[in-house]
Coordinates of C-alpha atoms and ligand atoms in Angstrom, one line a residue:
M1 CA -42.0 166.9 95.1
I2 CA -38.4 165.2 94.1
S3 CA -36.5 167.8 93.4
R4 CA -34.9 167.4 90.0
V5 CA -34.4 169.5 86.6
L6 CA -35.9 168.3 83.8
S7 CA -33.9 166.7 80.5
A8 CA -34.9 169.2 78.3
E9 CA -33.2 172.2 80.8
L10 CA -30.1 170.1 81.3
A11 CA -28.1 172.6 78.6
E12 CA -28.7 175.6 81.3
H13 CA -26.9 174.0 84.0
A14 CA -23.6 173.1 82.3
G15 CA -20.7 172.3 84.6
R16 CA -23.4 172.0 87.6
R17 CA -24.0 168.8 89.8
V18 CA -28.0 168.5 89.2
T19 CA -30.6 165.9 89.6
I20 CA -33.1 164.3 86.9
A21 CA -35.6 161.5 87.4
G22 CA -37.2 159.4 84.6
W23 CA -37.2 155.7 83.4
V24 CA -34.4 154.4 81.8
H25 CA -35.1 154.4 78.0
R26 CA -32.0 152.6 77.3
R27 CA -29.2 150.8 78.8
R28 CA -26.2 150.3 76.8
H29 CA -22.4 148.5 77.9
L30 CA -19.5 149.3 76.2
K31 CA -16.1 147.6 76.8
S32 CA -15.1 151.0 79.0
V33 CA -18.3 152.8 79.1
S34 CA -21.9 151.9 80.0
F35 CA -24.3 154.5 79.4
L36 CA -28.0 155.2 80.2
V37 CA -30.5 157.3 78.4
V38 CA -33.2 158.8 80.9
R39 CA -36.4 159.5 79.6
D40 CA -38.6 162.1 81.4
R41 CA -41.9 164.1 80.3
A42 CA -39.7 166.4 78.6
G43 CA -37.3 164.4 76.6
L44 CA -34.4 162.3 76.7
A45 CA -31.0 162.7 79.1
Q46 CA -27.6 160.6 78.8
V47 CA -25.9 159.5 81.3
V48 CA -22.3 157.8 81.2
H49 CA -21.3 155.3 84.1
G50 CA -17.3 154.7 83.8
H51 CA -14.4 156.5 82.0
P52 CA -15.4 157.7 78.5
G53 CA -12.2 156.5 76.3
P54 CA -11.5 158.1 73.0
A55 CA -13.4 156.2 70.8
R56 CA -16.2 157.0 73.3
T57 CA -18.7 158.1 70.2
A58 CA -19.9 154.8 70.5
G59 CA -23.7 154.9 70.2
D60 CA -24.7 158.2 71.1
H61 CA -27.7 160.0 70.3
T62 CA -26.6 161.5 66.8
G63 CA -29.2 162.8 64.0
N64 CA -31.9 165.1 64.0
H65 CA -32.7 166.5 67.2
T66 CA -36.2 167.2 66.3
G67 CA -37.7 167.8 69.6
G68 CA -36.8 166.5 73.3
Y69 CA -37.2 162.9 72.4
A70 CA -34.7 162.8 69.1
E71 CA -34.9 159.4 67.7
S72 CA -31.9 157.2 69.1
H73 CA -29.3 155.7 66.3
V74 CA -27.3 153.7 68.7
E75 CA -27.7 150.1 66.7
S76 CA -25.3 151.0 64.1
H77 CA -22.6 152.2 66.6
V78 CA -22.9 150.1 69.7
E79 CA -19.2 148.2 70.0
G80 CA -20.0 145.1 70.1
A81 CA -23.6 143.4 71.3
P82 CA -24.8 145.7 74.3
A83 CA -24.1 143.4 77.1
A84 CA -27.2 142.7 79.9
G85 CA -26.2 144.6 83.0
G86 CA -23.5 146.2 83.8
G87 CA -24.5 146.8 86.9
L88 CA -27.2 149.4 85.7
P89 CA -30.9 149.4 86.0
G90 CA -32.7 147.8 83.4
E91 CA -35.2 149.6 80.6
E92 CA -38.3 150.9 82.2
S93 CA -36.6 151.0 85.8
V94 CA -37.6 154.6 87.9
V95 CA -34.6 156.3 88.4
R96 CA -33.3 159.2 90.3
V97 CA -29.4 160.3 88.8
T98 CA -27.3 162.8 90.0
G99 CA -24.7 163.8 87.8
T100 CA -22.2 166.9 86.2
V101 CA -23.7 168.6 83.4
T102 CA -21.0 167.9 81.0
L103 CA -20.6 168.9 77.2
Q104 CA -21.1 166.5 74.9
P105 CA -22.4 167.2 71.4
Q106 CA -23.6 163.9 70.5
A107 CA -25.6 164.0 73.2
P108 CA -29.3 164.9 73.3
G109 CA -29.4 168.8 74.0
G110 CA -25.8 168.6 73.9
V111 CA -25.3 167.6 76.9
E112 CA -25.1 164.7 78.9
L113 CA -24.5 163.6 82.8
T114 CA -21.1 162.3 84.1
E115 CA -20.2 161.0 87.4
P116 CA -23.1 159.5 88.0
E117 CA -25.1 158.6 91.4
I118 CA -27.6 156.2 90.6
E119 CA -30.7 155.6 92.9
V120 CA -33.6 153.0 91.6
L121 CA -37.4 154.4 92.9
A122 CA -38.8 151.1 91.2
E123 CA -38.1 148.0 89.0
P124 CA -39.9 146.6 86.7
G125 CA -41.5 143.3 87.6
T126 CA -40.8 142.4 83.9
P127 CA -39.1 143.5 81.0
P128 CA -41.2 145.9 78.3
P129 CA -43.3 143.6 76.1
F130 CA -40.6 145.6 73.3
D131 CA -37.6 147.8 73.1
L132 CA -39.3 151.0 73.7
Y133 CA -36.1 152.7 72.8
R134 CA -36.2 152.0 68.9
P135 CA -37.2 154.4 66.4
V136 CA -40.7 152.7 65.3
V137 CA -42.0 150.1 68.0
P138 CA -41.5 146.9 66.6
A139 CA -45.1 145.5 67.5
S140 CA -48.2 145.3 65.1
L141 CA -51.3 147.4 66.1
P142 CA -53.1 145.3 68.2
T143 CA -50.0 144.3 70.4
I144 CA -49.3 147.9 70.9
L145 CA -53.1 148.4 72.0
D146 CA -53.1 145.0 74.3
H147 CA -49.9 146.9 76.2
A148 CA -51.1 150.5 76.1
P149 CA -49.8 151.5 78.9
V150 CA -46.4 150.5 78.4
A151 CA -46.5 151.2 74.6
L152 CA -48.0 154.5 75.1
R153 CA -44.5 155.8 76.8
H154 CA -42.7 155.3 73.6
P155 CA -42.5 159.1 71.7
R156 CA -43.9 158.0 68.9
L157 CA -47.1 156.9 70.3
R158 CA -47.1 159.5 72.8
A159 CA -46.8 162.0 70.0
P160 CA -50.5 161.6 68.7
L161 CA -51.6 162.2 72.0
E162 CA -49.8 165.4 72.7
I163 CA -50.8 166.9 69.5
S164 CA -54.5 165.8 70.6
A165 CA -54.0 167.6 74.1
A166 CA -52.4 170.7 72.1
S167 CA -55.6 170.9 69.8
V168 CA -58.3 170.7 72.7
A169 CA -56.3 173.5 74.3
G170 CA -56.5 175.4 71.1
F171 CA -60.1 174.7 70.8
R172 CA -60.7 176.1 74.4
E173 CA -58.6 178.9 73.6
A174 CA -60.3 180.2 70.6
L175 CA -64.0 179.5 71.7
D176 CA -62.9 181.5 75.2
R177 CA -62.0 184.2 73.0
L178 CA -65.0 184.2 71.0
G179 CA -67.4 184.7 74.7
F180 CA -67.9 181.1 74.5
T181 CA -68.7 179.0 78.4
E182 CA -67.6 175.8 79.0
I183 CA -70.3 173.3 79.9
H184 CA -70.2 169.9 81.6
T185 CA -73.3 167.7 80.4
P186 CA -74.9 164.6 81.3
K187 CA -73.5 161.2 79.7
I188 CA -76.1 159.2 81.3
V189 CA -79.1 160.2 79.6
G190 CA -82.9 158.9 79.5
S191 CA -83.2 159.4 75.7
A192 CA -81.1 158.6 72.5
T193 CA -79.7 162.2 71.3
E194 CA -79.1 160.9 67.7
S195 CA -80.7 157.8 65.6
G196 CA -81.5 155.5 68.3
A197 CA -80.1 153.0 66.7
N198 CA -76.2 153.0 68.1
V199 CA -77.3 153.8 71.5
F200 CA -75.4 151.6 74.3
G201 CA -78.6 150.7 77.0
I202 CA -77.5 150.8 80.7
D203 CA -79.3 149.8 83.6
Y204 CA -79.6 153.0 85.7
F205 CA -81.1 152.0 89.2
G206 CA -83.7 149.7 88.0
R207 CA -84.7 152.0 84.9
P208 CA -83.6 151.7 81.3
A209 CA -80.9 154.7 80.6
Y210 CA -78.3 155.2 77.9
L211 CA -74.7 156.4 77.2
A212 CA -75.1 160.1 75.9
Q213 CA -74.2 159.5 71.9
S214 CA -73.7 163.5 71.6
P215 CA -73.8 166.3 74.2
Q216 CA -76.7 167.8 71.6
F217 CA -79.7 168.7 73.6
Y218 CA -77.9 169.8 76.2
K219 CA -75.8 172.2 74.6
Q220 CA -78.8 173.5 72.7
A221 CA -80.9 174.2 76.5
M222 CA -77.6 175.7 77.4
V223 CA -77.5 178.4 74.6
G224 CA -80.8 179.6 76.6
V225 CA -78.7 180.2 79.3
F226 CA -75.1 181.3 78.0
E227 CA -76.0 182.0 74.1
R228 CA -72.5 180.6 73.3
V229 CA -71.4 177.2 75.1
Y230 CA -68.8 174.3 74.1
E231 CA -67.6 171.1 75.6
V232 CA -64.9 168.8 75.3
G233 CA -65.8 165.5 76.2
P234 CA -66.9 161.8 76.0
V235 CA -69.9 160.2 73.9
F236 CA -70.7 156.8 73.2
R237 CA -71.7 155.1 70.1
A238 CA -72.4 151.3 69.9
E239 CA -70.7 151.5 66.5
P240 CA -71.5 148.1 64.8
H241 CA -68.8 149.2 61.9
D242 CA -65.1 147.6 62.6
T243 CA -63.7 150.6 60.7
V244 CA -60.5 152.6 60.9
R245 CA -62.1 155.8 61.3
H246 CA -65.0 154.7 64.2
L247 CA -65.2 154.3 67.6
A248 CA -67.6 153.1 70.4
Q249 CA -66.4 156.2 72.6
Y250 CA -64.7 159.2 71.0
T251 CA -64.0 162.6 72.6
S252 CA -66.5 165.4 71.2
L253 CA -65.4 169.0 70.5
D254 CA -69.2 170.7 70.5
A255 CA -70.0 174.1 70.1
E256 CA -73.5 175.8 70.2
L257 CA -74.2 179.3 69.9
G258 CA -77.4 181.5 69.5
F259 CA -78.2 184.5 67.5
V260 CA -77.5 183.2 64.0
T261 CA -78.5 184.1 60.9
D262 CA -78.2 180.9 59.8
H263 CA -75.5 177.8 59.5
R264 CA -73.1 180.2 57.9
D265 CA -72.4 182.1 61.4
V266 CA -71.5 178.5 62.7
M267 CA -69.2 177.8 59.9
A268 CA -67.5 181.3 60.4
V269 CA -66.5 180.1 64.3
L270 CA -66.2 176.7 63.3
R271 CA -63.3 177.9 61.2
Q272 CA -62.0 179.8 63.9
A273 CA -61.7 177.1 66.3
V274 CA -60.2 174.9 63.8
A275 CA -57.6 178.0 63.3
G276 CA -57.0 178.2 66.9
M277 CA -56.2 174.6 67.2
I278 CA -53.5 174.2 64.3
E279 CA -51.8 177.4 66.0
S280 CA -51.9 175.9 69.4
V281 CA -50.3 172.1 67.9
R282 CA -47.8 174.5 66.3
H283 CA -47.1 176.3 69.2
R284 CA -47.7 173.6 71.8
A285 CA -46.8 170.6 70.3
A286 CA -43.7 171.1 68.3
P287 CA -41.5 168.7 69.3
A288 CA -43.9 165.9 68.5
V289 CA -45.0 167.7 65.2
G290 CA -41.4 167.5 64.3
L291 CA -41.1 164.1 65.9
L292 CA -43.8 162.7 63.7
G293 CA -43.3 165.1 60.7
V294 CA -46.4 166.4 60.7
A295 CA -47.4 168.8 58.1
L296 CA -49.9 171.4 59.8
P297 CA -52.5 172.3 57.0
E298 CA -53.6 176.0 56.0
V299 CA -56.9 177.4 57.0
P300 CA -58.2 179.2 54.5
A301 CA -59.6 182.9 55.5
E302 CA -62.8 181.2 54.2
I303 CA -63.0 177.6 54.0
P304 CA -64.8 177.0 50.2
A305 CA -67.7 175.4 50.7
V306 CA -70.4 173.4 48.2
H307 CA -73.9 172.4 48.2
F308 CA -74.5 168.8 48.8
T309 CA -76.5 169.1 45.1
E310 CA -72.9 170.1 43.7
A311 CA -71.5 167.6 45.5
Q312 CA -73.7 165.0 44.0
R313 CA -73.0 166.3 40.6
L314 CA -69.2 166.4 40.7
T315 CA -68.8 162.9 41.9
S316 CA -71.6 161.7 39.9
S317 CA -73.8 160.3 42.5
D318 CA -77.3 160.4 43.3
E319 CA -77.5 158.4 47.0
P320 CA -78.9 160.8 49.7
D321 CA -75.5 160.8 51.8
L322 CA -71.8 160.8 50.8
A323 CA -69.8 157.8 51.0
P324 CA -66.2 157.6 52.1
A325 CA -65.0 157.6 48.4
Q326 CA -66.8 160.4 47.4
E327 CA -65.6 162.6 50.4
R328 CA -62.1 161.5 49.4
W329 CA -62.6 162.7 45.8
L330 CA -64.3 166.0 47.0
S331 CA -61.1 166.5 49.5
E332 CA -58.7 166.2 46.5
W333 CA -61.1 168.3 44.3
A334 CA -60.8 170.9 46.8
L335 CA -57.1 170.9 47.2
R336 CA -56.8 170.8 43.5
E337 CA -59.5 173.8 42.7
H338 CA -58.8 176.1 45.8
G339 CA -55.7 174.7 47.3
S340 CA -57.7 174.0 50.2
E341 CA -57.1 170.8 53.0
F342 CA -60.7 171.7 54.4
L343 CA -64.0 171.7 52.2
F344 CA -67.5 172.3 53.5
V345 CA -70.5 170.5 52.2
T346 CA -74.1 172.4 53.2
G347 CA -77.4 171.7 52.6
Y348 CA -77.9 167.9 53.4
P349 CA -81.1 166.3 52.3
M350 CA -83.4 166.9 55.4
A351 CA -83.9 162.9 55.6
K352 CA -80.2 162.5 56.4
R353 CA -80.2 165.0 59.3
P354 CA -81.3 164.6 62.6
F355 CA -85.3 165.8 63.6
Y356 CA -83.8 169.4 65.1
T357 CA -81.9 170.5 62.0
H358 CA -83.1 173.8 60.5
P359 CA -84.3 173.0 56.8
D360 CA -83.0 175.5 54.2
P361 CA -86.2 177.7 53.7
A362 CA -85.0 178.4 49.8
R363 CA -84.5 174.8 48.8
P364 CA -87.6 172.3 50.3
G365 CA -86.2 168.8 50.9
Y366 CA -82.2 170.8 52.0
S367 CA -81.0 171.3 55.0
N368 CA -78.6 174.1 56.8
G369 CA -76.7 171.2 57.9
F370 CA -73.1 171.1 57.0
D371 CA -70.3 168.9 57.1
L372 CA -66.7 169.9 57.1
L373 CA -64.4 167.4 55.2
F374 CA -60.4 167.3 56.5
R375 CA -58.2 165.6 54.0
G376 CA -60.8 162.9 52.4
L377 CA -62.7 162.6 56.0
E378 CA -65.8 163.5 57.4
L379 CA -64.4 165.5 60.4
V380 CA -67.4 168.2 61.7
T381 CA -71.2 167.7 61.3
G382 CA -73.2 170.9 62.4
G383 CA -75.8 173.2 61.2
Q384 CA -78.5 175.5 61.8
R385 CA -81.2 174.3 64.6
L386 CA -85.1 174.6 65.0
H387 CA -85.5 176.9 67.7
R388 CA -89.5 177.2 67.7
Y389 CA -91.3 174.8 70.0
E390 CA -94.3 174.1 67.3
D391 CA -91.5 173.2 64.6
Y392 CA -90.1 170.8 67.1
T393 CA -93.6 169.1 67.8
A394 CA -94.2 168.9 64.0
A395 CA -90.5 167.6 63.2
L396 CA -91.1 164.4 65.4
A397 CA -94.4 163.7 64.7
A398 CA -93.4 163.5 60.8
R399 CA -91.1 161.4 62.2
G400 CA -93.4 159.3 64.2
E401 CA -91.6 159.9 67.4
P402 CA -93.6 160.5 70.5
A403 CA -92.6 164.2 71.7
A404 CA -93.4 162.7 75.4
A405 CA -89.9 161.2 75.1
Y406 CA -88.5 164.8 74.4
E407 CA -89.9 166.6 76.9
G408 CA -86.7 167.4 79.1
Y409 CA -85.0 168.8 76.0
L410 CA -88.5 170.8 74.5
Q411 CA -89.0 172.6 77.7
A412 CA -86.0 175.1 76.2
F413 CA -87.8 175.5 73.3
R414 CA -90.9 176.3 75.5
Y415 CA -89.7 179.0 77.1
G416 CA -87.9 180.8 74.5
M417 CA -85.0 179.8 72.4
P418 CA -83.2 182.6 69.9
P419 CA -82.2 180.7 65.8
H420 CA -79.3 179.2 66.7
G421 CA -76.9 176.3 65.6
G422 CA -73.6 174.6 66.5
F423 CA -71.1 171.7 65.6
A424 CA -69.5 168.9 67.1
L425 CA -65.5 167.8 65.8
G426 CA -64.4 164.4 66.7
L427 CA -61.2 164.4 68.5
E428 CA -59.5 161.5 67.4
R429 CA -60.3 161.8 63.6
W430 CA -58.9 165.4 63.6
T431 CA -55.8 164.2 65.3
A432 CA -55.1 161.2 62.7
R433 CA -55.9 163.1 59.8
L434 CA -52.8 165.5 61.1
T435 CA -50.8 162.8 62.1
G436 CA -51.5 160.8 59.2
A437 CA -52.7 158.2 61.5
A438 CA -53.9 155.3 59.4
N439 CA -55.8 154.2 62.0
I440 CA -57.9 156.4 64.5
R441 CA -56.7 153.7 67.4
E442 CA -53.4 154.8 67.0
T443 CA -54.6 158.7 68.5
T444 CA -56.4 157.7 71.8
A445 CA -54.8 156.7 74.9
F446 CA -57.4 153.1 75.2
P447 CA -59.5 152.9 72.2
R448 CA -62.8 151.5 72.8
D449 CA -64.4 149.5 70.0
L450 CA -66.6 146.0 68.8
H451 CA -63.6 143.9 70.4
R452 CA -61.7 146.0 72.8
L453 CA -62.4 146.9 76.4
S454 CA -59.3 146.5 78.0
P455 CA -57.0 148.0 79.0
Ligands
AMO501 P1 -72.0 163.0 64.1 O1 -72.6 162.0 64.6 O2 -71.9 163.6 62.8 O3 -72.6 164.6 65.1 O4 -70.3 163.3 65.1 C1 -70.1 164.4 64.8 C2 -68.1 164.0 64.6 O5 -68.2 163.2 65.4 C3 -67.2 162.1 65.1 N1 -67.6 160.8 65.0 C4 -66.6 160.1 65.2 N2 -65.6 159.7 65.5 C5 -65.3 158.5 66.1 N3 -65.7 157.1 66.4 C6 -67.1 157.6 65.6 N4 -67.8 156.0 65.9 C7 -67.5 158.3 65.7 N5 -68.9 159.0 64.9 C8 -69.3 160.5 64.6 C9 -66.8 162.9 63.3 C10 -68.0 163.4 63.2 O6 -68.2 164.4 62.0 N6 -75.0 166.1 67.4 C11 -74.0 166.4 65.7 C12 -73.4 167.5 66.0 C13 -73.9 168.5 65.7 O7 -74.8 168.8 64.8 O8 -73.7 169.9 66.7 C14 -73.5 165.1 66.1 O9 -73.1 164.2 66.8 O10 -65.7 163.5 63.5

């Protein structure tokens, strides 16, 4: 490894000569002095080249230092137009800089590198398509997505991905604590797992196959092995919807557990998983949370729940499913009435749930299935499943589906399965709601949608 210290650690080395490495985030050339701002994985570091004069406050990184990537406020301070070059490497050059760590209250982290020796490790072929040093990227979302490999280097565009990573770490941690085992299931499958409509077909050595819409069948089967399992993985939906909340590939945080009384046991585990995700974001992604001004939600000890029929009554609807506008209304209602940003809607009509859903024994036509709404959006779907073989064959027959197509899956039930249930949380929707991103495409590095297959 190239031996270096990270930008965030510089203050610990005050007075010493150290080496940093990263990308040139900003190059500025004033009358008597030039600045390089170097970006590494931990934040920004200021490098001063030349002899700072008395008025050398110009263009420093003043202002709120909310994390490693505090915004620069250079524009208003620069004396004259920033000159090109000044002999220093241009923006996005990869550099190694050795210099003396010198106290400078106006620099990021309160220190800067002086008397630098600068070595260029790689020079960009062309300048970046937009200025990455500006507080907000001056480009539209499609332009940003077209240039994702470079655009994501911007601290604000990278921040949702940090929050997403911290969320996944928290999900794993919470479920590990509860005795779950992480599994990895096939993403190439022989039959559709959810509804047949939005499935991508592929050619599998000359045979028809599909990209998995969910790990549903495999996570259920693995309850027969481990009792409690989870998976973090990609799922594929041939979504014809060009909306701000649908992707053709997204990351599904799935869990499934055996020996439940009913769906409420699953809801309690989901509550713990969500609380763990938020705690992890709070601790692991503090700079990103600060930079984006994210308000992390409280997770109530018991998340309020309304039955589907009650949700219909509240929203004066007789539709068999909830429309996005109703979900938004119900979320506002939950905040007003229960002070909660989360709301469970339970007991969706059986007709609207997949064949593996367990009916509510007390209410014919309704299910032991639930959704979790978060800040106006369906974030999670889950429920209790059927667990007896004969119930599966009957459910498939009732829907006119041939049991033979599900033979591999049905094996689990033929050989005995406990009452069980589970849920799946859409990672990108979660991150979007958490960060306030208007479009789910801002929360994943390389989104796949109706139109986008590259980069
Ligand atoms: P469902 O199909 O409702 O349930 O998906 C679960 C969660 O995944 C997210 N989601 C999506 N996110 C982005 N783009 C999409 N196209 C998209 N579709 C769904 C949502 C949704 O709540 N097997 C069941 C889960 C279970 O019962 O365990 C399932 O996949 O956040």
